[in-house]
Amino acid sequence: KTFDESKMLEVLDMTGISYEVSIISADRREEELRKYCLKMLESDTKVFIGAAGMLPALPGNIAAIIKFQRPVLCVPLEKDMAYAKAQKPAGVPVPVAGIGKAGLYNAAIIACQIITIDYFEIYERFKKTLETIRDEKPAEIGIIKSAEKEEK
């Protein structure tokens, strides 16, 4: 439900960036995760997004498997996991894009920013996407600004 409501895929679709979604448990299906990550690395995947549920290991595992050759963005789906995900030792560059729906949405935008650095045509579509989403109210995309929260 969180994934579907995040508008993450909508951002990628609007920008025209191809993507693949796969749900693999970091703790129960380690070998499948390893094979998948290496296959994606070989297929020239530019950015990985790891959404971590109850166990926060997935994004870090992805980064270790691909040996930090590509950016890995972390999205804790549960608020309780956010602190654990934000605490990374030096040398483990797995930034947290946000929590839940807002985090998935932010991760899509960050992934687009990274990918469009080298692709002018995609960058132009991304600029149009940003113009479209900037007009949306934060609540419409699952983000509540602290100032708005205080007013209610």
PDB file of C-alpha atoms in Angstrom:
ATOM      1  CA  LYS A   1       0.000   0.000   0.000  1.00  0.00           C
ATOM      2  CA  THR A   2       2.761   2.475   0.924  1.00  0.00           C
ATOM      3  CA  PHE A   3       4.564   1.751  -2.335  1.00  0.00           C
ATOM      4  CA  ASP A   4       1.455   2.229  -4.484  1.00  0.00           C
ATOM      5  CA  GLU A   5       0.475   5.480  -2.758  1.00  0.00           C
ATOM      6  CA  SER A   6       3.947   7.055  -2.902  1.00  0.00           C
ATOM      7  CA  LYS A   7       3.737   8.271  -6.529  1.00  0.00           C
ATOM      8  CA  MET A   8       7.317   7.027  -6.899  1.00  0.00           C
ATOM      9  CA  LEU A   9       6.625   5.181 -10.136  1.00  0.00           C
ATOM     10  CA  GLU A  10       4.628   8.121 -11.454  1.00  0.00           C
ATOM     11  CA  VAL A  11       7.719  10.345 -11.173  1.00  0.00           C
ATOM     12  CA  LEU A  12       9.847   7.783 -13.010  1.00  0.00           C
ATOM     13  CA  ASP A  13       7.177   7.282 -15.685  1.00  0.00           C
ATOM     14  CA  MET A  14       6.752  11.026 -16.233  1.00  0.00           C
ATOM     15  CA  THR A  15      10.498  11.396 -16.656  1.00  0.00           C
ATOM     16  CA  GLY A  16      10.701   8.433 -19.019  1.00  0.00           C
ATOM     17  CA  ILE A  17      13.246   6.546 -16.969  1.00  0.00           C
ATOM     18  CA  SER A  18      13.023   2.782 -17.224  1.00  0.00           C
ATOM     19  CA  TYR A  19      12.947   0.897 -13.959  1.00  0.00           C
ATOM     20  CA  GLU A  20      12.406  -2.522 -12.506  1.00  0.00           C
ATOM     21  CA  VAL A  21      10.683  -3.293  -9.217  1.00  0.00           C
ATOM     22  CA  SER A  22      11.523  -6.453  -7.328  1.00  0.00           C
ATOM     23  CA  ILE A  23      10.599  -7.462  -3.800  1.00  0.00           C
ATOM     24  CA  ILE A  24      13.325  -9.591  -2.230  1.00  0.00           C
ATOM     25  CA  SER A  25      13.877 -10.151   1.475  1.00  0.00           C
ATOM     26  CA  ALA A  26      17.430  -9.336   2.599  1.00  0.00           C
ATOM     27  CA  ASP A  27      17.331 -11.828   5.449  1.00  0.00           C
ATOM     28  CA  ARG A  28      15.352 -14.764   4.030  1.00  0.00           C
ATOM     29  CA  ARG A  29      16.516 -14.804   0.417  1.00  0.00           C
ATOM     30  CA  GLU A  30      20.126 -13.629   0.547  1.00  0.00           C
ATOM     31  CA  GLU A  31      21.348 -15.619  -2.454  1.00  0.00           C
ATOM     32  CA  GLU A  32      18.445 -14.443  -4.620  1.00  0.00           C
ATOM     33  CA  LEU A  33      19.189 -10.855  -3.594  1.00  0.00           C
ATOM     34  CA  ARG A  34      22.882 -11.267  -4.433  1.00  0.00           C
ATOM     35  CA  LYS A  35      22.155 -12.697  -7.891  1.00  0.00           C
ATOM     36  CA  TYR A  36      19.551 -10.040  -8.627  1.00  0.00           C
ATOM     37  CA  CYS A  37      21.806  -7.138  -7.605  1.00  0.00           C
ATOM     38  CA  LEU A  38      24.709  -8.447  -9.677  1.00  0.00           C
ATOM     39  CA  LYS A  39      22.406  -8.960 -12.673  1.00  0.00           C
ATOM     40  CA  MET A  40      21.145  -5.382 -12.335  1.00  0.00           C
ATOM     41  CA  LEU A  41      24.704  -4.083 -12.011  1.00  0.00           C
ATOM     42  CA  GLU A  42      25.694  -5.934 -15.199  1.00  0.00           C
ATOM     43  CA  SER A  43      22.647  -4.500 -16.985  1.00  0.00           C
ATOM     44  CA  ASP A  44      23.991  -1.006 -16.228  1.00  0.00           C
ATOM     45  CA  THR A  45      21.462  -0.027 -13.560  1.00  0.00           C
ATOM     46  CA  LYS A  46      22.391   3.511 -12.514  1.00  0.00           C
ATOM     47  CA  VAL A  47      20.717   3.767  -9.087  1.00  0.00           C
ATOM     48  CA  PHE A  48      19.349   1.244  -6.592  1.00  0.00           C
ATOM     49  CA  ILE A  49      16.561   2.058  -4.132  1.00  0.00           C
ATOM     50  CA  GLY A  50      16.217  -0.209  -1.123  1.00  0.00           C
ATOM     51  CA  ALA A  51      12.972   0.104   0.821  1.00  0.00           C
ATOM     52  CA  ALA A  52      13.485  -1.436   4.240  1.00  0.00           C
ATOM     53  CA  GLY A  53      10.539  -2.826   6.173  1.00  0.00           C
ATOM     54  CA  MET A  54      10.846  -4.340   9.630  1.00  0.00           C
ATOM     55  CA  LEU A  55      14.516  -5.260   9.177  1.00  0.00           C
ATOM     56  CA  PRO A  56      16.730  -2.393   8.059  1.00  0.00           C
ATOM     57  CA  ALA A  57      19.365  -4.511   6.300  1.00  0.00           C
ATOM     58  CA  LEU A  58      18.267  -4.351   2.649  1.00  0.00           C
ATOM     59  CA  PRO A  59      19.866  -1.090   1.423  1.00  0.00           C
ATOM     60  CA  GLY A  60      23.174  -1.853   3.153  1.00  0.00           C
ATOM     61  CA  ASN A  61      23.145  -5.377   1.760  1.00  0.00           C
ATOM     62  CA  ILE A  62      22.560  -4.059  -1.754  1.00  0.00           C
ATOM     63  CA  ALA A  63      25.474  -1.615  -1.378  1.00  0.00           C
ATOM     64  CA  ALA A  64      27.774  -4.378  -0.106  1.00  0.00           C
ATOM     65  CA  ILE A  65      26.783  -6.793  -2.891  1.00  0.00           C
ATOM     66  CA  ILE A  66      27.456  -4.262  -5.651  1.00  0.00           C
ATOM     67  CA  LYS A  67      30.562  -3.091  -3.801  1.00  0.00           C
ATOM     68  CA  PHE A  68      29.433   0.550  -3.803  1.00  0.00           C
ATOM     69  CA  GLN A  69      29.760   0.797  -7.607  1.00  0.00           C
ATOM     70  CA  ARG A  70      26.395   2.597  -7.887  1.00  0.00           C
ATOM     71  CA  PRO A  71      24.392   4.858  -5.574  1.00  0.00           C
ATOM     72  CA  VAL A  72      21.996   3.036  -3.229  1.00  0.00           C
ATOM     73  CA  LEU A  73      19.194   5.084  -1.698  1.00  0.00           C
ATOM     74  CA  CYS A  74      17.550   3.913   1.491  1.00  0.00           C
ATOM     75  CA  VAL A  75      13.878   4.302   2.360  1.00  0.00           C
ATOM     76  CA  PRO A  76      12.815   2.988   5.764  1.00  0.00           C
ATOM     77  CA  LEU A  77       9.132   2.143   5.513  1.00  0.00           C
ATOM     78  CA  GLU A  78       8.642   2.232   9.282  1.00  0.00           C
ATOM     79  CA  LYS A  79       9.470   5.259  11.437  1.00  0.00           C
ATOM     80  CA  ASP A  80      11.149   2.982  13.964  1.00  0.00           C
ATOM     81  CA  MET A  81      13.744   1.995  11.362  1.00  0.00           C
ATOM     82  CA  ALA A  82      14.711   5.553  10.343  1.00  0.00           C
ATOM     83  CA  TYR A  83      17.247   6.100  13.101  1.00  0.00           C
ATOM     84  CA  ALA A  84      18.902   2.739  12.495  1.00  0.00           C
ATOM     85  CA  LYS A  85      19.170   3.470   8.764  1.00  0.00           C
ATOM     86  CA  ALA A  86      20.593   6.960   9.290  1.00  0.00           C
ATOM     87  CA  GLN A  87      23.429   5.589  11.430  1.00  0.00           C
ATOM     88  CA  LYS A  88      26.028   4.419   8.945  1.00  0.00           C
ATOM     89  CA  PRO A  89      29.696   3.888   9.628  1.00  0.00           C
ATOM     90  CA  ALA A  90      32.225   5.771   7.512  1.00  0.00           C
ATOM     91  CA  GLY A  91      32.580   4.150   4.114  1.00  0.00           C
ATOM     92  CA  VAL A  92      28.949   3.019   3.826  1.00  0.00           C
ATOM     93  CA  PRO A  93      27.367   5.778   1.715  1.00  0.00           C
ATOM     94  CA  VAL A  94      23.698   4.775   1.741  1.00  0.00           C
ATOM     95  CA  PRO A  95      21.687   7.980   2.216  1.00  0.00           C
ATOM     96  CA  VAL A  96      18.173   7.952   3.646  1.00  0.00           C
ATOM     97  CA  ALA A  97      15.721   9.671   1.258  1.00  0.00           C
ATOM     98  CA  GLY A  98      12.912   9.915   3.797  1.00  0.00           C
ATOM     99  CA  ILE A  99      10.410   7.640   5.519  1.00  0.00           C
ATOM    100  CA  GLY A 100       7.498   5.733   3.985  1.00  0.00           C
ATOM    101  CA  LYS A 101       5.567   7.263   1.067  1.00  0.00           C
ATOM    102  CA  ALA A 102       7.458  10.549   1.217  1.00  0.00           C
ATOM    103  CA  GLY A 103      10.773   8.684   1.241  1.00  0.00           C
ATOM    104  CA  LEU A 104       9.851   6.618  -1.813  1.00  0.00           C
ATOM    105  CA  TYR A 105       8.749   9.761  -3.629  1.00  0.00           C
ATOM    106  CA  ASN A 106      11.979  11.558  -2.669  1.00  0.00           C
ATOM    107  CA  ALA A 107      14.055   8.550  -3.710  1.00  0.00           C
ATOM    108  CA  ALA A 108      12.489   8.663  -7.185  1.00  0.00           C
ATOM    109  CA  ILE A 109      13.357  12.359  -7.502  1.00  0.00           C
ATOM    110  CA  ILE A 110      16.927  11.787  -6.274  1.00  0.00           C
ATOM    111  CA  ALA A 111      17.347   8.843  -8.660  1.00  0.00           C
ATOM    112  CA  CYS A 112      16.172  11.077 -11.529  1.00  0.00           C
ATOM    113  CA  GLN A 113      18.634  13.778 -10.479  1.00  0.00           C
ATOM    114  CA  ILE A 114      21.500  11.276 -10.508  1.00  0.00           C
ATOM    115  CA  ILE A 115      20.534   9.657 -13.806  1.00  0.00           C
ATOM    116  CA  THR A 116      19.918  12.903 -15.682  1.00  0.00           C
ATOM    117  CA  ILE A 117      23.413  14.226 -14.991  1.00  0.00           C
ATOM    118  CA  ASP A 118      24.672  12.401 -18.090  1.00  0.00           C
ATOM    119  CA  TYR A 119      21.511  12.388 -20.216  1.00  0.00           C
ATOM    120  CA  PHE A 120      20.376  15.804 -21.460  1.00  0.00           C
ATOM    121  CA  GLU A 121      17.219  14.469 -23.163  1.00  0.00           C
ATOM    122  CA  ILE A 122      16.045  12.760 -19.974  1.00  0.00           C
ATOM    123  CA  TYR A 123      17.029  15.864 -17.982  1.00  0.00           C
ATOM    124  CA  GLU A 124      14.677  17.995 -20.076  1.00  0.00           C
ATOM    125  CA  ARG A 125      11.784  15.589 -19.326  1.00  0.00           C
ATOM    126  CA  PHE A 126      12.784  15.575 -15.659  1.00  0.00           C
ATOM    127  CA  LYS A 127      12.625  19.388 -15.564  1.00  0.00           C
ATOM    128  CA  LYS A 128       9.058  19.208 -16.903  1.00  0.00           C
ATOM    129  CA  THR A 129       8.227  16.553 -14.294  1.00  0.00           C
ATOM    130  CA  LEU A 130       9.584  18.809 -11.544  1.00  0.00           C
ATOM    131  CA  GLU A 131       7.459  21.704 -12.797  1.00  0.00           C
ATOM    132  CA  THR A 132       4.385  19.468 -12.621  1.00  0.00           C
ATOM    133  CA  ILE A 133       5.037  18.053  -9.164  1.00  0.00           C
ATOM    134  CA  ARG A 134       6.052  21.407  -7.655  1.00  0.00           C
ATOM    135  CA  ASP A 135       2.476  22.572  -8.172  1.00  0.00           C
ATOM    136  CA  GLU A 136       1.088  19.761  -6.031  1.00  0.00           C
ATOM    137  CA  LYS A 137       0.295  20.388  -2.399  1.00  0.00           C
ATOM    138  CA  PRO A 138       2.637  18.516  -0.035  1.00  0.00           C
ATOM    139  CA  ALA A 139      -0.274  16.520   1.445  1.00  0.00           C
ATOM    140  CA  GLU A 140      -1.150  15.264  -2.045  1.00  0.00           C
ATOM    141  CA  ILE A 141       2.210  13.555  -2.317  1.00  0.00           C
ATOM    142  CA  GLY A 142       2.347  12.189   1.200  1.00  0.00           C
ATOM    143  CA  ILE A 143       4.541  14.920   2.685  1.00  0.00           C
ATOM    144  CA  ILE A 144       3.500  17.063   5.635  1.00  0.00           C
ATOM    145  CA  LYS A 145       5.735  20.037   6.331  1.00  0.00           C
ATOM    146  CA  SER A 146       6.359  20.699   9.999  1.00  0.00           C
ATOM    147  CA  ALA A 147       4.865  24.220   9.726  1.00  0.00           C
ATOM    148  CA  GLU A 148       1.648  22.829   8.263  1.00  0.00           C
ATOM    149  CA  LYS A 149       1.490  20.166  10.943  1.00  0.00           C
ATOM    150  CA  GLU A 150       1.735  22.786  13.698  1.00  0.00           C
ATOM    151  CA  GLU A 151      -1.083  24.889  12.210  1.00  0.00           C
ATOM    152  CA  LYS A 152      -3.667  22.076  12.362  1.00  0.00           C
TER     153      LYS A 152
END
